[in-house]
GROMACS .gro file of C-alpha atoms in nm:
model
  289
    1MET     CA    1 -22.276   4.945   7.907
    2ARG     CA    2 -22.074   4.691   7.704
    3THR     CA    3 -22.161   4.595   7.362
    4ASN     CA    4 -22.175   4.249   7.233
    5ASP     CA    5 -21.855   4.261   7.048
    6GLU     CA    6 -21.674   4.344   7.393
    7LYS     CA    7 -21.853   4.060   7.566
    8ARG     CA    8 -21.755   3.812   7.285
    9ARG     CA    9 -21.379   3.934   7.324
   10THR     CA   10 -21.376   3.888   7.712
   11ALA     CA   11 -21.522   3.549   7.693
   12SER     CA   12 -21.266   3.439   7.441
   13ASN     CA   13 -20.991   3.546   7.662
   14ARG     CA   14 -21.130   3.377   7.963
   15PRO     CA   15 -20.974   3.035   8.056
   16ASP     CA   16 -21.199   2.726   8.011
   17ARG     CA   17 -21.275   2.593   8.356
   18ARG     CA   18 -21.325   2.242   8.237
   19LEU     CA   19 -20.969   2.253   8.104
   20THR     CA   20 -20.842   2.415   8.417
   21ARG     CA   21 -20.997   2.126   8.618
   22LEU     CA   22 -20.837   1.853   8.402
   23ALA     CA   23 -20.496   2.026   8.371
   24PRO     CA   24 -20.204   1.833   8.553
   25THR     CA   25 -20.066   2.014   8.861
   26SER     CA   26 -19.711   2.084   8.916
   27ALA     CA   27 -19.675   1.802   9.176
   28SER     CA   28 -19.805   1.546   8.924
   29ARG     CA   29 -19.565   1.681   8.657
   30THR     CA   30 -19.277   1.616   8.883
   31GLN     CA   31 -19.382   1.260   8.964
   32ALA     CA   32 -19.412   1.179   8.595
   33GLY     CA   33 -19.760   1.092   8.601
   34ALA     CA   34 -19.753   0.870   8.921
   35ARG     CA   35 -20.089   0.832   9.075
   36GLU     CA   36 -20.163   0.762   9.447
   37ARG     CA   37 -20.328   0.422   9.497
   38PRO     CA   38 -20.687   0.430   9.627
   39PRO     CA   39 -20.758   0.271   9.977
   40PRO     CA   40 -20.865  -0.083  10.001
   41ARG     CA   41 -21.227  -0.159   9.996
   42ASP     CA   42 -21.221  -0.297  10.352
   43PRO     CA   43 -20.918  -0.195  10.561
   44GLY     CA   44 -21.000  -0.463  10.822
   45ARG     CA   45 -21.043  -0.743  10.594
   46VAL     CA   46 -20.765  -1.011  10.581
   47VAL     CA   47 -20.741  -1.255  10.296
   48ARG     CA   48 -20.594  -1.570  10.418
   49PHE     CA   49 -20.479  -1.877  10.226
   50PHE     CA   50 -20.357  -2.212  10.363
   51PRO     CA   51 -20.192  -2.395  10.067
   52PRO     CA   52 -20.102  -2.762  10.094
   53PRO     CA   53 -19.847  -2.779  10.365
   54SER     CA   54 -19.529  -2.965  10.346
   55SER     CA   55 -19.524  -3.304  10.528
   56GLU     CA   56 -19.286  -3.597  10.576
   57GLY     CA   57 -19.252  -3.815  10.280
   58CYS     CA   58 -19.402  -3.566  10.023
   59GLU     CA   59 -19.181  -3.367   9.788
   60GLN     CA   60 -19.450  -3.095   9.742
   61GLY     CA   61 -19.688  -3.006   9.990
   62SER     CA   62 -20.031  -3.197  10.015
   63TYR     CA   63 -20.341  -3.189  10.239
   64LEU     CA   64 -20.327  -3.575  10.240
   65GLY     CA   65 -20.008  -3.575  10.417
   66ILE     CA   66 -20.127  -3.426  10.723
   67SER     CA   67 -20.354  -3.552  10.996
   68VAL     CA   68 -20.727  -3.534  10.975
   69GLU     CA   69 -20.747  -3.310  11.281
   70GLN     CA   70 -20.490  -3.050  11.100
   71LEU     CA   71 -20.704  -3.062  10.774
   72VAL     CA   72 -21.025  -3.010  10.961
   73GLN     CA   73 -20.880  -2.712  11.133
   74LEU     CA   74 -20.771  -2.567  10.804
   75LEU     CA   75 -21.122  -2.615  10.653
   76ALA     CA   76 -21.274  -2.433  10.967
   77ALA     CA   77 -21.024  -2.146  10.950
   78ALA     CA   78 -21.238  -1.911  10.738
   79ALA     CA   79 -20.968  -1.882  10.469
   80LYS     CA   80 -20.995  -1.871  10.097
   81THR     CA   81 -20.819  -2.200  10.075
   82PRO     CA   82 -20.879  -2.491  10.130
   83GLY     CA   83 -21.254  -2.460  10.052
   84PRO     CA   84 -21.539  -2.656   9.934
   85GLY     CA   85 -21.364  -2.794   9.619
   86THR     CA   86 -21.094  -2.957   9.827
   87ALA     CA   87 -21.375  -3.094  10.062
   88ALA     CA   88 -21.561  -3.230   9.763
   89ALA     CA   89 -21.246  -3.393   9.636
   90LEU     CA   90 -21.189  -3.544   9.979
   91GLN     CA   91 -21.545  -3.690   9.989
   92GLY     CA   92 -21.486  -3.848   9.656
   93LEU     CA   93 -21.170  -4.020   9.797
   94GLN     CA   94 -21.356  -4.149  10.089
   95ALA     CA   95 -21.631  -4.280   9.871
   96ALA     CA   96 -21.380  -4.458   9.652
   97ALA     CA   97 -21.225  -4.620   9.965
   98LEU     CA   98 -21.572  -4.758  10.057
   99ALA     CA   99 -21.649  -4.878   9.716
  100ALA     CA  100 -21.318  -5.071   9.707
  101SER     CA  101 -21.416  -5.210  10.046
  102GLN     CA  102 -21.751  -5.325   9.915
  103THR     CA  103 -21.582  -5.482   9.604
  104GLU     CA  104 -21.356  -5.678   9.818
  105PHE     CA  105 -21.648  -5.807  10.048
  106THR     CA  106 -21.842  -5.903   9.738
  107ARG     CA  107 -21.525  -6.082   9.596
  108ARG     CA  108 -21.496  -6.292   9.916
  109ALA     CA  109 -21.862  -6.388   9.913
  110VAL     CA  110 -21.821  -6.522   9.545
  111GLU     CA  111 -21.510  -6.725   9.636
  112ARG     CA  112 -21.638  -6.849   9.962
  113HIS     CA  113 -21.997  -6.904   9.931
  114GLY     CA  114 -22.064  -6.884   9.550
  115LYS     CA  115 -22.294  -6.587   9.603
  116HIS     CA  116 -22.350  -6.281   9.372
  117LEU     CA  117 -22.228  -6.470   9.060
  118ASP     CA  118 -22.417  -6.215   8.847
  119ILE     CA  119 -22.154  -5.942   8.941
  120ALA     CA  120 -21.848  -6.170   8.978
  121SER     CA  121 -21.731  -6.112   8.615
  122ARG     CA  122 -21.751  -5.723   8.664
  123LEU     CA  123 -21.562  -5.722   8.995
  124GLU     CA  124 -21.218  -5.667   8.834
  125HIS     CA  125 -21.362  -5.398   8.614
  126TYR     CA  126 -21.492  -5.225   8.929
  127SER     CA  127 -21.168  -5.242   9.102
  128GLN     CA  128 -20.984  -5.086   8.806
  129ALA     CA  129 -21.241  -4.813   8.773
  130ILE     CA  130 -21.223  -4.728   9.140
  131SER     CA  131 -20.846  -4.721   9.135
  132ARG     CA  132 -20.844  -4.485   8.821
  133ILE     CA  133 -21.104  -4.241   8.993
  134ALA     CA  134 -20.919  -4.232   9.311
  135GLY     CA  135 -20.604  -4.174   9.131
  136SER     CA  136 -20.760  -3.884   8.942
  137LEU     CA  137 -20.922  -3.732   9.258
  138ARG     CA  138 -20.602  -3.739   9.467
  139PRO     CA  139 -20.412  -3.470   9.297
  140LEU     CA  140 -20.731  -3.251   9.257
  141VAL     CA  141 -20.754  -3.220   9.641
  142ASP     CA  142 -20.454  -2.991   9.632
  143GLN     CA  143 -20.492  -2.841   9.278
  144ASP     CA  144 -20.835  -2.709   9.351
  145SER     CA  145 -20.694  -2.489   9.623
  146LEU     CA  146 -20.370  -2.395   9.450
  147ALA     CA  147 -20.578  -2.293   9.139
  148TYR     CA  148 -20.833  -2.076   9.334
  149GLN     CA  149 -20.533  -1.923   9.530
  150ARG     CA  150 -20.377  -1.826   9.204
  151TYR     CA  151 -20.687  -1.659   9.064
  152CYS     CA  152 -20.740  -1.454   9.401
  153GLU     CA  153 -20.398  -1.339   9.407
  154LEU     CA  154 -20.419  -1.213   9.047
  155THR     CA  155 -20.743  -1.056   9.112
  156MET     CA  156 -20.601  -0.877   9.429
  157GLN     CA  157 -20.305  -0.769   9.206
  158LEU     CA  158 -20.518  -0.627   8.933
  159TYR     CA  159 -20.706  -0.419   9.195
  160GLU     CA  160 -20.398  -0.289   9.373
  161THR     CA  161 -20.197  -0.211   9.067
  162ALA     CA  162 -20.468  -0.092   8.821
  163PRO     CA  163 -20.432   0.294   8.921
  164THR     CA  164 -20.048   0.265   8.819
  165PHE     CA  165 -20.100   0.122   8.477
  166THR     CA  166 -19.957   0.345   8.221
  167THR     CA  167 -20.084   0.159   7.913
  168ARG     CA  168 -20.394  -0.030   7.836
  169ASP     CA  169 -20.165  -0.321   7.733
  170ALA     CA  170 -20.041  -0.401   8.088
  171HIS     CA  171 -20.399  -0.392   8.230
  172TRP     CA  172 -20.527  -0.608   7.947
  173ARG     CA  173 -20.255  -0.869   7.998
  174LEU     CA  174 -20.342  -0.897   8.376
  175GLU     CA  175 -20.708  -0.918   8.287
  176VAL     CA  176 -20.639  -1.219   8.063
  177ALA     CA  177 -20.424  -1.396   8.324
  178CYS     CA  178 -20.718  -1.350   8.572
  179ALA     CA  179 -20.958  -1.507   8.327
  180ARG     CA  180 -20.729  -1.795   8.250
  181ALA     CA  181 -20.677  -1.859   8.617
  182LEU     CA  182 -21.049  -1.871   8.680
  183GLU     CA  183 -21.096  -2.106   8.394
  184VAL     CA  184 -20.855  -2.348   8.556
  185ALA     CA  185 -21.029  -2.295   8.901
  186THR     CA  186 -21.366  -2.371   8.726
  187GLU     CA  187 -21.242  -2.690   8.528
  188ILE     CA  188 -21.110  -2.852   8.838
  189PRO     CA  189 -21.447  -2.875   9.030
  190ILE     CA  190 -21.611  -2.982   8.729
  191ALA     CA  191 -21.378  -3.266   8.687
  192ILE     CA  192 -21.441  -3.351   9.053
  193CYS     CA  193 -21.812  -3.341   8.997
  194GLU     CA  194 -21.799  -3.576   8.683
  195LEU     CA  195 -21.564  -3.821   8.885
  196CYS     CA  196 -21.786  -3.827   9.193
  197TYR     CA  197 -22.075  -3.912   8.976
  198GLU     CA  198 -21.908  -4.184   8.806
  199LEU     CA  199 -21.848  -4.310   9.159
  200VAL     CA  200 -22.208  -4.284   9.247
  201GLU     CA  201 -22.316  -4.518   8.974
  202LEU     CA  202 -22.061  -4.776   9.037
  203SER     CA  203 -22.158  -4.770   9.417
  204LEU     CA  204 -22.525  -4.818   9.325
  205ASP     CA  205 -22.445  -5.113   9.126
  206LEU     CA  206 -22.237  -5.268   9.406
  207LEU     CA  207 -22.526  -5.198   9.637
  208GLU     CA  208 -22.793  -5.379   9.412
  209HIS     CA  209 -22.598  -5.647   9.320
  210GLY     CA  210 -22.310  -5.686   9.566
  211CYS     CA  211 -22.267  -5.844   9.903
  212THR     CA  212 -22.584  -5.785  10.099
  213SER     CA  213 -22.412  -5.822  10.454
  214SER     CA  214 -22.197  -5.519  10.372
  215ALA     CA  215 -22.470  -5.321  10.183
  216GLY     CA  216 -22.422  -5.032  10.434
  217VAL     CA  217 -22.071  -4.983  10.308
  218ALA     CA  218 -22.206  -4.945   9.944
  219VAL     CA  219 -22.478  -4.698  10.066
  220GLY     CA  220 -22.207  -4.498  10.255
  221ALA     CA  221 -21.997  -4.484   9.933
  222ALA     CA  222 -22.297  -4.368   9.724
  223LEU     CA  223 -22.393  -4.112   9.965
  224GLN     CA  224 -22.040  -3.968   9.993
  225ALA     CA  225 -21.983  -3.968   9.625
  226GLN     CA  226 -22.332  -3.792   9.571
  227ALA     CA  227 -22.227  -3.523   9.829
  228GLY     CA  228 -21.909  -3.469   9.663
  229ALA     CA  229 -22.055  -3.444   9.318
  230GLU     CA  230 -22.320  -3.198   9.444
  231LEU     CA  231 -22.080  -2.981   9.643
  232ALA     CA  232 -21.837  -2.955   9.331
  233LEU     CA  233 -22.128  -2.887   9.108
  234ASN     CA  234 -22.224  -2.581   9.323
  235VAL     CA  235 -21.871  -2.463   9.330
  236SER     CA  236 -21.861  -2.482   8.956
  237GLN     CA  237 -22.190  -2.301   8.911
  238GLY     CA  238 -22.073  -2.020   9.136
  239ASN     CA  239 -21.749  -1.978   8.935
  240LEU     CA  240 -21.947  -1.969   8.608
  241GLU     CA  241 -22.128  -1.670   8.714
  242SER     CA  242 -21.819  -1.451   8.676
  243GLU     CA  243 -21.832  -1.204   8.386
  244ARG     CA  244 -21.445  -1.260   8.327
  245LEU     CA  245 -21.529  -1.597   8.136
  246GLY     CA  246 -21.572  -1.588   7.775
  247PRO     CA  247 -21.952  -1.672   7.666
  248ASP     CA  248 -21.862  -1.969   7.457
  249TRP     CA  249 -21.633  -2.120   7.703
  250LYS     CA  250 -21.893  -2.063   7.983
  251GLN     CA  251 -22.178  -2.213   7.771
  252GLU     CA  252 -21.998  -2.529   7.700
  253ARG     CA  253 -21.935  -2.582   8.072
  254GLN     CA  254 -22.287  -2.501   8.173
  255HIS     CA  255 -22.412  -2.770   7.928
  256ARG     CA  256 -22.173  -3.026   8.078
  257LEU     CA  257 -22.288  -2.936   8.428
  258GLN     CA  258 -22.648  -2.953   8.326
  259ASP     CA  259 -22.600  -3.298   8.200
  260VAL     CA  260 -22.437  -3.407   8.521
  261ARG     CA  261 -22.702  -3.227   8.735
  262ILE     CA  262 -22.991  -3.420   8.571
  263ARG     CA  263 -22.812  -3.751   8.629
  264LEU     CA  264 -22.738  -3.655   8.989
  265VAL     CA  265 -23.097  -3.599   9.051
  266ARG     CA  266 -23.176  -3.954   8.922
  267THR     CA  267 -22.899  -4.102   9.142
  268ARG     CA  268 -23.025  -3.921   9.441
  269ARG     CA  269 -23.369  -4.065   9.381
  270ARG     CA  270 -23.230  -4.411   9.363
  271VAL     CA  271 -23.036  -4.380   9.691
  272GLU     CA  272 -23.334  -4.249   9.883
  273GLN     CA  273 -23.569  -4.494   9.752
  274ARG     CA  274 -23.326  -4.763   9.890
  275LEU     CA  275 -23.296  -4.599  10.223
  276TYR     CA  276 -23.656  -4.494  10.272
  277ALA     CA  277 -23.847  -4.767  10.090
  278ASP     CA  278 -24.057  -4.862  10.404
  279LEU     CA  279 -24.203  -4.508  10.442
  280SER     CA  280 -24.536  -4.405  10.293
  281TYR     CA  281 -24.348  -4.105  10.173
  282TRP     CA  282 -24.254  -4.291   9.858
  283ASP     CA  283 -24.615  -4.403   9.766
  284GLY     CA  284 -24.750  -4.295   9.430
  285GLU     CA  285 -24.995  -4.020   9.545
  286ARG     CA  286 -24.759  -3.850   9.817
  287SER     CA  287 -24.428  -3.865   9.652
  288MET     CA  288 -24.273  -3.544   9.644
  289LEU     CA  289 -24.054  -3.626   9.354
   0.00000   0.00000   0.00000
């Protein structure tokens, strides 16, 4: 029977199993620390992007340079881009076109029949505002798609190359690049939302004080702009849920969106009250608002 001293000496000479488990093998030494990449999360998953295609007369690719049928097919292709942000900007552009049309109808009514004089002095301001909004929305149609594609590509690169990083510095730099790309991809739909809201207010003013014979054009402009704003709002809120964004940066954008969100509720009520004013749905007791 062994004594306690003999047992201690035997235990001290025995290799630690934990260290043996963690010790590098000869194969890993010859590969100088190279690691095998992990398998993809879903081997059957294909991530597709359809960036703005090149078209005749455009130095750079643009969704606005292709036919409506081609654009609809791209939106229906179940790809990462183009997506709802691009669709929201397109709705804003359509609303701007309808608002410009209503402005022109009202100007003709003022010149020919002397009607709508209360709004005549503001028509030039409306025309300039519509041109400015449309000019701001036009590049965002493509920029939203390109920004989100950039973020997705960096995210995939981070996942695929993370096992090969030899220093924390390289991993950190790529994480920062992902966060910056997500910030850009979030700022664009926020800008689309704010521009569309501005267009809703302008369209409602034209609806209330503009040419009555073309009121349907103003209603269409208001509804299109409202839909574009709400769609861009939803996209922005989804992006802001990411943990990659800094808390201060995220909080500031959330406050901006909350402010626009409250105003969009009010404009939607104004549009619906105009459309459904003859229904008992809007009486004081049964109103769902």
